[in-house]
Backbone as ProteinMPNN parsed JSONL, in Angstrom:
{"seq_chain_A": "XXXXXXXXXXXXXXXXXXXXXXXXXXXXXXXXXXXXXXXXXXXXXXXXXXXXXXXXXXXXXXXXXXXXXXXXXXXXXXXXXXXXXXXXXXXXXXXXXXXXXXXXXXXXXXXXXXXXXXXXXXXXXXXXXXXXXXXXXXXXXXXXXXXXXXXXXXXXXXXXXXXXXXXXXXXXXXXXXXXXXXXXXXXXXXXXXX", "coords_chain_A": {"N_chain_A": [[-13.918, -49.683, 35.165], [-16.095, -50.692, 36.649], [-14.716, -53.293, 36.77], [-12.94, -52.989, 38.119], [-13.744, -52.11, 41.117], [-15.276, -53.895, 41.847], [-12.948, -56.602, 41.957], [-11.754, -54.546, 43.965], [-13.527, -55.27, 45.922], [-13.785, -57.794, 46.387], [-15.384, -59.311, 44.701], [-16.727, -60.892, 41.884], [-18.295, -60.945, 39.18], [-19.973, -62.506, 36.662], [-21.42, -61.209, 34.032], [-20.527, -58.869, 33.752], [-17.607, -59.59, 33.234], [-17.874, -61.215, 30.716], [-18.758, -59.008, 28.991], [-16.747, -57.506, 29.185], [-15.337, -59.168, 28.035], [-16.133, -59.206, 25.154], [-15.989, -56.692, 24.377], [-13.442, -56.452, 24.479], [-12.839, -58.274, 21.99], [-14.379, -56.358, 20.031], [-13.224, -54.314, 20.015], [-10.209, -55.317, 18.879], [-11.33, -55.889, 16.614], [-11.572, -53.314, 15.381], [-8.972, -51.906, 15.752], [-8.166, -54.049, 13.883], [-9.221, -52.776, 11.067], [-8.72, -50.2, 11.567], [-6.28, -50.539, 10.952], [-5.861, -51.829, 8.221], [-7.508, -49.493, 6.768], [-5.131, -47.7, 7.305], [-2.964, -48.45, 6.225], [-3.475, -48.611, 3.42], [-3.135, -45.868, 2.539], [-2.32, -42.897, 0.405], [0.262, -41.742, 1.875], [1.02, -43.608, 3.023], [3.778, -45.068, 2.729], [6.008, -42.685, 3.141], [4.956, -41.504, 6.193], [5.418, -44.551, 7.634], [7.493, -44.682, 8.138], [8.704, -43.343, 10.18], [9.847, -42.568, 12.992], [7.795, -43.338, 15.797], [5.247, -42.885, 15.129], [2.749, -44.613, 14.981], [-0.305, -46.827, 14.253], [-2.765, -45.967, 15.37], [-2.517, -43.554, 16.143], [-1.913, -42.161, 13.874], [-4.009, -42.695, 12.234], [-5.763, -41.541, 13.236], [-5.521, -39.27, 13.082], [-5.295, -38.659, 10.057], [-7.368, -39.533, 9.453], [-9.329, -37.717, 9.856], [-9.197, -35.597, 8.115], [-9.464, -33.986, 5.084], [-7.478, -34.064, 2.567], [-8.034, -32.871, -0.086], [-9.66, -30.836, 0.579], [-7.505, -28.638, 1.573], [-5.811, -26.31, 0.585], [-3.754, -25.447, 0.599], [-0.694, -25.432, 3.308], [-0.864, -23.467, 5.485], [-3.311, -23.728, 5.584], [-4.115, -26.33, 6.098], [-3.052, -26.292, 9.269], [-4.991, -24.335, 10.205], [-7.125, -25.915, 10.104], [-6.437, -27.912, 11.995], [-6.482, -26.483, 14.203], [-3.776, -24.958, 14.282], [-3.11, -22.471, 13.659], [-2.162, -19.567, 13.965], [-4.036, -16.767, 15.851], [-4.151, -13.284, 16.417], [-1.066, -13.441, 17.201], [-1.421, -15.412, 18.931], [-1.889, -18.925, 19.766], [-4.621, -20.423, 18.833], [-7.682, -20.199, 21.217], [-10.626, -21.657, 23.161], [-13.687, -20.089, 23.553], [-15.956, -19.044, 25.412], [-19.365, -19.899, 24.335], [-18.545, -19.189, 21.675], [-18.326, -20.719, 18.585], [-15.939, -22.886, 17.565], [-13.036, -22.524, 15.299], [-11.328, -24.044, 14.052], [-11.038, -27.975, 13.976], [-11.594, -29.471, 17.0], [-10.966, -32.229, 17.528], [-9.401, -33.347, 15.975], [-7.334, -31.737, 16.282], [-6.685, -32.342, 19.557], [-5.719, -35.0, 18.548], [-3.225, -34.474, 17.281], [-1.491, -33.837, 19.065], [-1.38, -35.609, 20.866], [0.245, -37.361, 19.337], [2.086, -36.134, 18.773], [3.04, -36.094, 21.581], [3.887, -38.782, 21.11], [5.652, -38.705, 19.129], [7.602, -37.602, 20.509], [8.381, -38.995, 22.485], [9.434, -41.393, 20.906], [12.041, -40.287, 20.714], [13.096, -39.633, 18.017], [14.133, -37.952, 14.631], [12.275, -35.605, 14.983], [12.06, -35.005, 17.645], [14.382, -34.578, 18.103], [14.187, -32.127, 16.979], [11.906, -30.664, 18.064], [14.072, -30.413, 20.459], [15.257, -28.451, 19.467], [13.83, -26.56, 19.0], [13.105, -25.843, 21.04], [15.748, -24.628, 22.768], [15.66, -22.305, 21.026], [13.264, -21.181, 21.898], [13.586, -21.149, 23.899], [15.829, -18.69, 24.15], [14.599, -17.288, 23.163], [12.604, -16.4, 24.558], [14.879, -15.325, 26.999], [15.457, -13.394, 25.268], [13.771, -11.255, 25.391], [13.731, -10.45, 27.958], [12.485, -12.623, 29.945], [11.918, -14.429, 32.887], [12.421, -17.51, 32.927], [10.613, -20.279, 34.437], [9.878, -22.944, 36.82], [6.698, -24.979, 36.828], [4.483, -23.857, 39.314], [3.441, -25.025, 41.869], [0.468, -24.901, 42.858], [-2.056, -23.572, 40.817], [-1.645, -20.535, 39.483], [-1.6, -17.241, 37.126], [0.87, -16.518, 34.949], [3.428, -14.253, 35.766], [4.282, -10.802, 35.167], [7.19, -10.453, 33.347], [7.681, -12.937, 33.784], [8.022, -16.952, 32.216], [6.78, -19.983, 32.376], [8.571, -22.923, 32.351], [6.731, -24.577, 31.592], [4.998, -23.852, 29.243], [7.183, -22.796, 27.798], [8.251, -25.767, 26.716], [5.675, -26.42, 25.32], [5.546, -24.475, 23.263], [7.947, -25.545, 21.61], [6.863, -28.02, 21.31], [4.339, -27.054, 19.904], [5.511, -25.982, 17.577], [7.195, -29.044, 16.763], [4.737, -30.047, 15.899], [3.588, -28.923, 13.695], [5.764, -28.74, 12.288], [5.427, -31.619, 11.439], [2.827, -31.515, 10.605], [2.942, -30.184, 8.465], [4.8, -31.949, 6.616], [3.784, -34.086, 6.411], [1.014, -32.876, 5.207], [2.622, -31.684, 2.239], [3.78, -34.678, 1.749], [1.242, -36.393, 1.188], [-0.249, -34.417, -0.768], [1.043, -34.424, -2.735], [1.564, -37.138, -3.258], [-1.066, -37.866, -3.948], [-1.362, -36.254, -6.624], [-2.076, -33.46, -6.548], [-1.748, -30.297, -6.399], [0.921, -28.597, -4.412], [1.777, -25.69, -3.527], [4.226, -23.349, -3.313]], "CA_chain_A": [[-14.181, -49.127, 36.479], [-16.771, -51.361, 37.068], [-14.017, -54.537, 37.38], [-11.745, -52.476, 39.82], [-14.444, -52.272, 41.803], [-15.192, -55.936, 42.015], [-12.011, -56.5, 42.881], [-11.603, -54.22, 45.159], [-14.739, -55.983, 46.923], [-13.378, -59.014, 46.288], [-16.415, -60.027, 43.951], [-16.876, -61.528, 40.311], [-19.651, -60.694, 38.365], [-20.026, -63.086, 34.819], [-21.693, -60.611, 32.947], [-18.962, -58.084, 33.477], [-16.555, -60.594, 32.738], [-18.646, -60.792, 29.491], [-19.282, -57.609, 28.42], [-15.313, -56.923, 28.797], [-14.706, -60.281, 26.324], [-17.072, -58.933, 23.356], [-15.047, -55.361, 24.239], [-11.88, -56.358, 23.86], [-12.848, -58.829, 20.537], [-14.703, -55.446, 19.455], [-11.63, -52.996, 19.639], [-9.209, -56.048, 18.198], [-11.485, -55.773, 15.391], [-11.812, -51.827, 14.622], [-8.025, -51.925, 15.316], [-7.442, -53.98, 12.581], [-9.81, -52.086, 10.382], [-7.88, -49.057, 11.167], [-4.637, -50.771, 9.98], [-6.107, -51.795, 6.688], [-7.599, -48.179, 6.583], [-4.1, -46.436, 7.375], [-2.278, -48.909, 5.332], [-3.663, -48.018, 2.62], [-3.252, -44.332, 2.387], [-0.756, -42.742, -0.133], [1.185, -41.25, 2.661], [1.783, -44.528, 4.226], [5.262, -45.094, 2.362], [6.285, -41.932, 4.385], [4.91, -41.855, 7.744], [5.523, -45.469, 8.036], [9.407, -44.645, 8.422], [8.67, -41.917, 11.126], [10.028, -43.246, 14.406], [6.87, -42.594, 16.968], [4.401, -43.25, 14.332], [1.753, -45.8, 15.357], [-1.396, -47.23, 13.449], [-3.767, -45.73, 15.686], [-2.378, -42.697, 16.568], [-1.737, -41.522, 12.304], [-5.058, -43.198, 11.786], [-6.655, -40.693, 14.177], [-5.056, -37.571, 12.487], [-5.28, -38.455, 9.082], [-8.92, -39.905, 9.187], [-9.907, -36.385, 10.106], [-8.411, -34.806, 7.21], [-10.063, -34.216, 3.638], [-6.585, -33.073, 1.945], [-8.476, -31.858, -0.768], [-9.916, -29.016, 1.066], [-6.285, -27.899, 2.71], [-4.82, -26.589, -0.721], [-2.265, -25.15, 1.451], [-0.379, -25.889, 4.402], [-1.567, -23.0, 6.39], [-5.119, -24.084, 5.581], [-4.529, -27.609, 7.198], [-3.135, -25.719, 10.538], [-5.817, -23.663, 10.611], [-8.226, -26.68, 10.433], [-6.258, -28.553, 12.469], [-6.216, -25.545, 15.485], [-2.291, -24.712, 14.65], [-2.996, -21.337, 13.459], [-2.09, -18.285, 14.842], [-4.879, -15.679, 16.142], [-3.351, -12.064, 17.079], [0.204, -14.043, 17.637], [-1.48, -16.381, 19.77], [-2.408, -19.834, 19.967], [-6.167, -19.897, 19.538], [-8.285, -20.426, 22.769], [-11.976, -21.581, 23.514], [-14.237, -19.14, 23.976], [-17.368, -19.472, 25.668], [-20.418, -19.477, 23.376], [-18.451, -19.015, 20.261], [-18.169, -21.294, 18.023], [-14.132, -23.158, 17.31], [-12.271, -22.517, 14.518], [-10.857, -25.341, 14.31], [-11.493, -29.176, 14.315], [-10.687, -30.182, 18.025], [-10.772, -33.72, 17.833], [-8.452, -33.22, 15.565], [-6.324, -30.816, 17.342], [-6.033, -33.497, 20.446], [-5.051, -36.328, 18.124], [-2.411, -34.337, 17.03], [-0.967, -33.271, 20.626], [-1.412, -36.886, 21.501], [0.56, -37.86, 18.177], [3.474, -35.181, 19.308], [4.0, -36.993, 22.838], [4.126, -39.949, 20.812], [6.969, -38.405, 18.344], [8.569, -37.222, 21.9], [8.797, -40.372, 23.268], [10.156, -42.208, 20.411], [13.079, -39.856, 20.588], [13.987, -39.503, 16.456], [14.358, -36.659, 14.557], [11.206, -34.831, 15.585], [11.988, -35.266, 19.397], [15.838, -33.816, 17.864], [13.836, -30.84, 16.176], [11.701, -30.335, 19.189], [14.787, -29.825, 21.469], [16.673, -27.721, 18.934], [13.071, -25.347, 19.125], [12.926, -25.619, 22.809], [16.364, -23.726, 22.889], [15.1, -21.53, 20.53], [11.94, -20.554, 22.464], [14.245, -20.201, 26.047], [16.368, -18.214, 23.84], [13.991, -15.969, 22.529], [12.028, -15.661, 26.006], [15.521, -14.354, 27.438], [16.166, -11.947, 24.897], [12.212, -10.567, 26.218], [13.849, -10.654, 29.539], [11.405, -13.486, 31.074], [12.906, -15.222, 33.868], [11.809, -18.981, 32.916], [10.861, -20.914, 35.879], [9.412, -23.889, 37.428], [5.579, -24.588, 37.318], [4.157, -23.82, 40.917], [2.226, -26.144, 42.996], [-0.261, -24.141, 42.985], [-2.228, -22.727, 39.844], [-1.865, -19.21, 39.155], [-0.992, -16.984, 35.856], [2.534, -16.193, 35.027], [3.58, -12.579, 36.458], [4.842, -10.022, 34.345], [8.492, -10.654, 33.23], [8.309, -14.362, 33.936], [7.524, -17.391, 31.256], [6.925, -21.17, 32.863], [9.211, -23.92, 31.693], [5.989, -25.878, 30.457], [4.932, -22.947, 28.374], [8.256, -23.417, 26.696], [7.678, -26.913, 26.407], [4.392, -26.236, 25.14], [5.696, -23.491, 22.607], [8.576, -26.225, 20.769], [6.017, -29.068, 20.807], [3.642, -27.272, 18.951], [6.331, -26.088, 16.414], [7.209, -29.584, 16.409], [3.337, -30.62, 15.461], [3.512, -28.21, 12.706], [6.502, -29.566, 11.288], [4.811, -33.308, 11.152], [1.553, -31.508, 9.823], [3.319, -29.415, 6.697], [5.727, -32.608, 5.768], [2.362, -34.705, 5.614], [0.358, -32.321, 3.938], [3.353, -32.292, 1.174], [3.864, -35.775, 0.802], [0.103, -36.764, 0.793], [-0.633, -34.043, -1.68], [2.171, -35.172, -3.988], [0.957, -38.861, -3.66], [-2.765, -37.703, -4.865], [-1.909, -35.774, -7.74], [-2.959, -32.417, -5.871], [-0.756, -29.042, -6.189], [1.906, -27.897, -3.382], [2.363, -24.196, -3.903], [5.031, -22.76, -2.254]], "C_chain_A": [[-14.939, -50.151, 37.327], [-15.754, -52.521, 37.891], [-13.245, -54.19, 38.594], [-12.805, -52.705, 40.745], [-14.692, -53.517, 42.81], [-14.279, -56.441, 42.696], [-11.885, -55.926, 43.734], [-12.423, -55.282, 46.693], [-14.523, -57.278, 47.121], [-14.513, -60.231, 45.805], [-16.122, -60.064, 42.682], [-18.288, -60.972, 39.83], [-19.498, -61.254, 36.873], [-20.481, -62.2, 33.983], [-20.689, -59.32, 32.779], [-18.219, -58.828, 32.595], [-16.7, -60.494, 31.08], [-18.798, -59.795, 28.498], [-17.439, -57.06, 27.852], [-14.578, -57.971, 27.626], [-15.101, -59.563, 25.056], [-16.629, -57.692, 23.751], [-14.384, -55.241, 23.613], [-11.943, -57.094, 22.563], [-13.462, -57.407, 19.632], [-13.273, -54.589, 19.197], [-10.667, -53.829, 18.694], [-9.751, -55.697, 16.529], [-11.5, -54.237, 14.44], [-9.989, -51.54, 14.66], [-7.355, -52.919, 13.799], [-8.106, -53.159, 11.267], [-9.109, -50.654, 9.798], [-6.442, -49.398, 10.945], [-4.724, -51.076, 8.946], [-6.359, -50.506, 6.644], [-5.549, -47.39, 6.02], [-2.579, -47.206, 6.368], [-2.188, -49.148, 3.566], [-3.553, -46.805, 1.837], [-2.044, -43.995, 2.075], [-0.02, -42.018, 0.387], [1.988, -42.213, 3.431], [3.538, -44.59, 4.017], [6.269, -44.121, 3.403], [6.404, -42.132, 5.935], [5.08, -43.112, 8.327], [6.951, -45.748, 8.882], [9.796, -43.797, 9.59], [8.661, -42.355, 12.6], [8.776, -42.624, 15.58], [5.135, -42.834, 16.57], [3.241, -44.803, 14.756], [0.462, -45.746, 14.502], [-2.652, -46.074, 13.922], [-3.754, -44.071, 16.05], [-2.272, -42.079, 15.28], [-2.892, -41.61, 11.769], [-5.995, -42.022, 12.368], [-6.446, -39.287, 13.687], [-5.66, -37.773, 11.042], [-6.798, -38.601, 8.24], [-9.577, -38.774, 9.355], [-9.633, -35.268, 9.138], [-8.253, -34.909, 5.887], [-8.586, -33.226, 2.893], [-6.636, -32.136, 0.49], [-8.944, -30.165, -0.313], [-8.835, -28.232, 1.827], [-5.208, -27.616, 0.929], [-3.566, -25.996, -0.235], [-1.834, -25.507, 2.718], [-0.918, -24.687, 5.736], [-2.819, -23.443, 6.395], [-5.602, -25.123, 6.68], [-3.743, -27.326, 8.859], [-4.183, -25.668, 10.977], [-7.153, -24.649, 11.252], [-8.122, -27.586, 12.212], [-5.704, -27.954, 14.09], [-4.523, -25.32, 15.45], [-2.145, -23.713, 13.8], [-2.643, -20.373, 14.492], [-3.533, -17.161, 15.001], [-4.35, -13.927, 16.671], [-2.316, -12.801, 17.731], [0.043, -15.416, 18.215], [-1.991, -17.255, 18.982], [-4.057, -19.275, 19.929], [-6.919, -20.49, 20.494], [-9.884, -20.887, 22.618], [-12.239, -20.598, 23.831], [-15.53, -19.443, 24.172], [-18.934, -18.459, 24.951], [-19.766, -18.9, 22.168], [-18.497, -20.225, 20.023], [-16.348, -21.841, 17.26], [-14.433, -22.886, 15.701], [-11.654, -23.289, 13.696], [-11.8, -26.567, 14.767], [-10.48, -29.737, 16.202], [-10.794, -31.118, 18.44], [-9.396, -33.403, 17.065], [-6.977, -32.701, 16.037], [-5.151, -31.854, 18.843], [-5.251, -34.513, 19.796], [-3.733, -35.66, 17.552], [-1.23, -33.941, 18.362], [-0.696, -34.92, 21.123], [-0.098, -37.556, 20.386], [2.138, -36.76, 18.292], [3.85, -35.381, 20.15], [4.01, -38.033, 22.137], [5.386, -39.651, 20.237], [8.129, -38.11, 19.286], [9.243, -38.588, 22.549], [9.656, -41.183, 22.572], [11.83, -41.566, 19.959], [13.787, -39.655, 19.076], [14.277, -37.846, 16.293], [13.281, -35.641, 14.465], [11.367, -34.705, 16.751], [13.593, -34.125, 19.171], [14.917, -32.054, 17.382], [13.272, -30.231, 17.353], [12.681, -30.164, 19.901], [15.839, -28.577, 20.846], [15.259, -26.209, 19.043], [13.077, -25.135, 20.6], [14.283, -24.818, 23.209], [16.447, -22.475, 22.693], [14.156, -20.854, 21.403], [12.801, -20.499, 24.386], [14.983, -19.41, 25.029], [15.236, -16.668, 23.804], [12.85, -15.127, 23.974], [13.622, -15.139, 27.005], [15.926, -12.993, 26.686], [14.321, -11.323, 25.063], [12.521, -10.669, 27.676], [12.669, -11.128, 30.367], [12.339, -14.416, 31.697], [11.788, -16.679, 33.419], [11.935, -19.881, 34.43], [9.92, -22.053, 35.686], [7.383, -23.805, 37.47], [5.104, -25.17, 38.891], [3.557, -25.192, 41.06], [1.203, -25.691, 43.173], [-0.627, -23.187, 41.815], [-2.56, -21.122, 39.899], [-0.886, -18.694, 38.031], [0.365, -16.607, 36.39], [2.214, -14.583, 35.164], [4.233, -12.236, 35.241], [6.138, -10.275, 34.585], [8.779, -12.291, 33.576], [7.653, -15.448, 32.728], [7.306, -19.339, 32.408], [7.555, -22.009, 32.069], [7.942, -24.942, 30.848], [5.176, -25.343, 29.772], [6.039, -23.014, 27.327], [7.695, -24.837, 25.911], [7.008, -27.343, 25.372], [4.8, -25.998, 23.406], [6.664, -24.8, 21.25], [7.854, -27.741, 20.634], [5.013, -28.889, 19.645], [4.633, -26.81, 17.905], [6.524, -27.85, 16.046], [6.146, -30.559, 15.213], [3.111, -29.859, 13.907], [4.492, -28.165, 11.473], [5.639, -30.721, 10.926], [4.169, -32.718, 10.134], [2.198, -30.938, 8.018], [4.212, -30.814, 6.405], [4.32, -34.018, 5.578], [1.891, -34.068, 4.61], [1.448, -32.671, 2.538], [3.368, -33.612, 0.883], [2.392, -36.654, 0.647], [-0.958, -35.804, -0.626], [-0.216, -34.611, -2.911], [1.632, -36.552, -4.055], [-0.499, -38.765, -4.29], [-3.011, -36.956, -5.948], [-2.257, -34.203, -7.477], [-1.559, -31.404, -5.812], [-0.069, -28.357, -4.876], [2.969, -26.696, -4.078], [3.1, -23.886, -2.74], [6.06, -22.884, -2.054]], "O_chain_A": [[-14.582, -50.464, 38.462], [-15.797, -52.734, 39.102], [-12.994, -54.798, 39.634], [-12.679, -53.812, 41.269], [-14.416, -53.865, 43.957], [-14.458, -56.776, 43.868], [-11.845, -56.626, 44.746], [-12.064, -55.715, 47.788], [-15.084, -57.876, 48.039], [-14.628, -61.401, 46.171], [-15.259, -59.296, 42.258], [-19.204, -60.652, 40.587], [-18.977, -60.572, 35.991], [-19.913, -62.301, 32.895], [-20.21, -58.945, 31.709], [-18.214, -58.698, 31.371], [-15.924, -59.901, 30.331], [-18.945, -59.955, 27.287], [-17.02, -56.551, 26.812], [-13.723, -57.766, 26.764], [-14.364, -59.415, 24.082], [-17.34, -57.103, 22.936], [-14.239, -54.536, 22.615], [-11.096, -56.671, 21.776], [-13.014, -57.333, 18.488], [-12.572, -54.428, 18.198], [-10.246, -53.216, 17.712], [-9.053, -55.384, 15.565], [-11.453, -54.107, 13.216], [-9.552, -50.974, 13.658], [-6.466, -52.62, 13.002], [-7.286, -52.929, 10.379], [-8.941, -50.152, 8.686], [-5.563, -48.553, 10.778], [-3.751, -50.76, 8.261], [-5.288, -49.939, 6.43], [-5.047, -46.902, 5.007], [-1.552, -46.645, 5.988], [-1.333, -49.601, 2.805], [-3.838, -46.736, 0.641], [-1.002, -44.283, 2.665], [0.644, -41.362, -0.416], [2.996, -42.064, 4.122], [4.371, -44.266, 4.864], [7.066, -44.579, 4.222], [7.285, -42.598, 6.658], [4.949, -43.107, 9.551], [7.329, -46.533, 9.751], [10.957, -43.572, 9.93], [7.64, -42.473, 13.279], [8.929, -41.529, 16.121], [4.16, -42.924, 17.316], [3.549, -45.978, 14.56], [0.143, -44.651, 14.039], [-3.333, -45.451, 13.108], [-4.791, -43.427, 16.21], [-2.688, -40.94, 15.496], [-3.148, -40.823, 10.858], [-7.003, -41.717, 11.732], [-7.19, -38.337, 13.931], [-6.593, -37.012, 10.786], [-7.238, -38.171, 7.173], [-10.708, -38.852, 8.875], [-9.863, -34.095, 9.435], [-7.367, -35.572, 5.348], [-8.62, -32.007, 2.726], [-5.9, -31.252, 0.053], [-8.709, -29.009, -0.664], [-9.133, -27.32, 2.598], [-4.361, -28.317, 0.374], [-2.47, -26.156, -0.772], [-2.744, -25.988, 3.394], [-1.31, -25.116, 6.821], [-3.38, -23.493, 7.49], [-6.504, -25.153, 7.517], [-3.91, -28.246, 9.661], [-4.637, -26.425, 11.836], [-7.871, -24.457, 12.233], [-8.946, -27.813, 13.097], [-4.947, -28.509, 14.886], [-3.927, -25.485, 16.514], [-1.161, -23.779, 13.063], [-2.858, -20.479, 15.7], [-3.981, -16.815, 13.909], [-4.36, -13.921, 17.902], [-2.507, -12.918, 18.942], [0.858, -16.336, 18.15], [-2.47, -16.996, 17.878], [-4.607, -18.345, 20.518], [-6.646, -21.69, 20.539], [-10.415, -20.256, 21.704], [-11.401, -19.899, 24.4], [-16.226, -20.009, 23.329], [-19.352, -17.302, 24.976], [-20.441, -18.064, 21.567], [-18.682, -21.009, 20.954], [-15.734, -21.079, 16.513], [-15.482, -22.964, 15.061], [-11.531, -22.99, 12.508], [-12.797, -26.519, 15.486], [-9.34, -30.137, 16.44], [-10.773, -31.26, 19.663], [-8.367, -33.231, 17.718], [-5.874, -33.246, 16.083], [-3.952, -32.016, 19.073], [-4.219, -34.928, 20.323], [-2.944, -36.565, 17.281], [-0.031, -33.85, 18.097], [0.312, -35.205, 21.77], [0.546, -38.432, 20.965], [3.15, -37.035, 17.648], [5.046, -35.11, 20.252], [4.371, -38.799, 23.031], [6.341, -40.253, 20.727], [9.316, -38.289, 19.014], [10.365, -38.915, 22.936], [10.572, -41.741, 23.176], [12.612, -42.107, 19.178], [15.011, -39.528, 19.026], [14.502, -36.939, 17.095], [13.547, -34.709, 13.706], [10.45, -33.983, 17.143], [13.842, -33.154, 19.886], [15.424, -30.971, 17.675], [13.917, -29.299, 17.833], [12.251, -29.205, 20.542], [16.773, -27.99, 21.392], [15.635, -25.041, 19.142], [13.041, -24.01, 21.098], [14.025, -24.142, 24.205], [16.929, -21.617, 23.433], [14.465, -19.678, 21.595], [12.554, -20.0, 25.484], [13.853, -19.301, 24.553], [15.24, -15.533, 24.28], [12.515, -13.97, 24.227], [13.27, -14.396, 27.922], [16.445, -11.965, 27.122], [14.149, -10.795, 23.964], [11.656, -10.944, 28.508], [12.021, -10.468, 31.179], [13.281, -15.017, 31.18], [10.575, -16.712, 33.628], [12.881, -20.073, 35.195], [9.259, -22.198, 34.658], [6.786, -22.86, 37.985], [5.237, -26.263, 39.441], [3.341, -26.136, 40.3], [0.72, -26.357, 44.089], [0.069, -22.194, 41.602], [-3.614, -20.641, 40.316], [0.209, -19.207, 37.802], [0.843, -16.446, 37.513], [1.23, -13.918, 34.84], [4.669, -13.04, 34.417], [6.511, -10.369, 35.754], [9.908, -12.78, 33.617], [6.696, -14.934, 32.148], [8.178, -19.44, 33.27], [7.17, -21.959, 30.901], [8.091, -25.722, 29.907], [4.302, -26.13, 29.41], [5.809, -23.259, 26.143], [6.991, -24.949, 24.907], [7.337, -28.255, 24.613], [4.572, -26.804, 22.504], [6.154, -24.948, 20.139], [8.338, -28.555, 19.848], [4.72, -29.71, 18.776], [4.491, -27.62, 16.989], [5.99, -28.137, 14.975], [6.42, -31.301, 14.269], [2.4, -30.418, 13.071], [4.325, -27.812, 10.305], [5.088, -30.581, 9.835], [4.467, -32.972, 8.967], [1.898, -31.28, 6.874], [4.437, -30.576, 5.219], [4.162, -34.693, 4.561], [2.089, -34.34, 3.426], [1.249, -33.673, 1.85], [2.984, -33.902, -0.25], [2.467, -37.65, -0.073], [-1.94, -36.234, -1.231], [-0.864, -35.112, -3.83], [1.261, -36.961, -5.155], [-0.934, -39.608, -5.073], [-4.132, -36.765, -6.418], [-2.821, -33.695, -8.446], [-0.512, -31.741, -5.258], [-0.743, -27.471, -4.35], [4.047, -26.645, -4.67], [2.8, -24.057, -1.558], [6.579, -22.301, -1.102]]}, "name": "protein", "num_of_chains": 1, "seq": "XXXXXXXXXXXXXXXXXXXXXXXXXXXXXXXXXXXXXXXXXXXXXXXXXXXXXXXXXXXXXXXXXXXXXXXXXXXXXXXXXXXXXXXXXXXXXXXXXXXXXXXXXXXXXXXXXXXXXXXXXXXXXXXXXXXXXXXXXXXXXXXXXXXXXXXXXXXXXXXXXXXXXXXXXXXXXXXXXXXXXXXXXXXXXXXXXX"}
C-alpha cells in the first residue's frame, strides 16, 4: 500500500524499498518450507496428480488437519465447517462460539476456486452438481435468477444463481475433503470405516 502510494506521489522511499526486499526473501523462504512440509506428507502421491492442486493452497488445508482426530469423514467436515446444521450450512452467530475451524473452512473455499479454475475432474463434478442443484431447486418450484445490484434476501419461491453456485461448490469441497481423508488415512495406517 505503502509503495502505491509513493508512486502515486511520484516519490521513492529506500527503506520501503527495503523492507519489501527482506519481504519478498522472507515469503521465498516459508514458501519453500511449505513445499518441503507438503512434500512430504503421505497424501502427496495423490493430491499431487489433482489438476488445481498447488503447494500453498494443499499446504494450507492439510496443515490444519490432525487426521488422527477425524476417524471419520463426517468428523473432518464437521471440523472443517462442511457439516450440516438443521439442513443448513452452518452460520456465525454472534457471541457464540464456531463449530468449526474457520481458517480452515476459507482455505478450503479458496482451494475449490482453485479446483474450478483448473477445469479437471472436480470442476467436471462441480458442473454435473450444479445441474443437480438447478434441478432440484425447480422441482421446489424456485424461479433461479440473477443476483441483483442491489443486496437484498431472496423472496419466497425464488433461489439466486450464486446460491446454486455456492450449493455445487461446496459439494464439490466435500468431495476433495472425503477422497483426502481416505487416502491420507490409508497412507498412515489409520482405519476408514465405511
Amino acid at each position: 500500500v505503502r509503495q502505491s502510494h509513493l508512486r502515486r506521489n511520484g516519490s521513492e522511499d529506500s527503506v520501503t524499498q527495503q523492507v519489501i526486499k527482506e519481504l519478498d526473501g522472507f515469503e521465498d523462504r516459508v514458501t519453500a518450507m511449505l513445499a518441503l512440509h507438503v512434500k512430504g506428507h503421505p497424501a502427496t502421491p495423490w493430491f499431487s496428480r489433482v489438476k488445481g492442486i498447488g503447494l500453498e493452497n494443499i499446504g494450507k488445508v492439510v496443515g490444519l488437519i490432525d487426521i488422527e482426530k477425524a476417524p471419520t469423514v463426517s468428523s473432518l467436515w464437521k471440523f472443517a465447517g462442511f457439516h450440516v446444521v438443521d439442513g443448513k450450512s452452518p452460520k456465525r452467530v454472534k457471541g457464540e462460539k464456531l463449530t468449526y475451524n474457520a481458517t480452515l473452512r476459507t482455505m478450503c473455499w479458496r482451494l475449490g476456486s482453485s479446483l474450478m479454475r483448473a477445469q479437471g475432474k472436480f470442476y467436471a463434478y462441480y458442473l454435473k452438481a450444479k445441474e443437480e442443484e438447478e434441478e432440484k431447486a425447480r422441482k421446489e418450484d424456485l424461479t433461479i435468477i440473477p443476483a441483483p445490484t442491489t443486496k437484498r434476501p431472496e423472496r419466497e419461491g425464488e433461489i439466486y444463481e450464486g446460491h446454486i453456485h455456492n450449493r455445487a461448490l461446496r459439494r464439490m469441497i466435500k468431495l476433495f475433503l472425503s477422497l483426502l481423508w481416505e487416502v491420507w488415512r490409508k497412507a498412515e495406517g489409520l482405519p476408514t470405516p465405511g
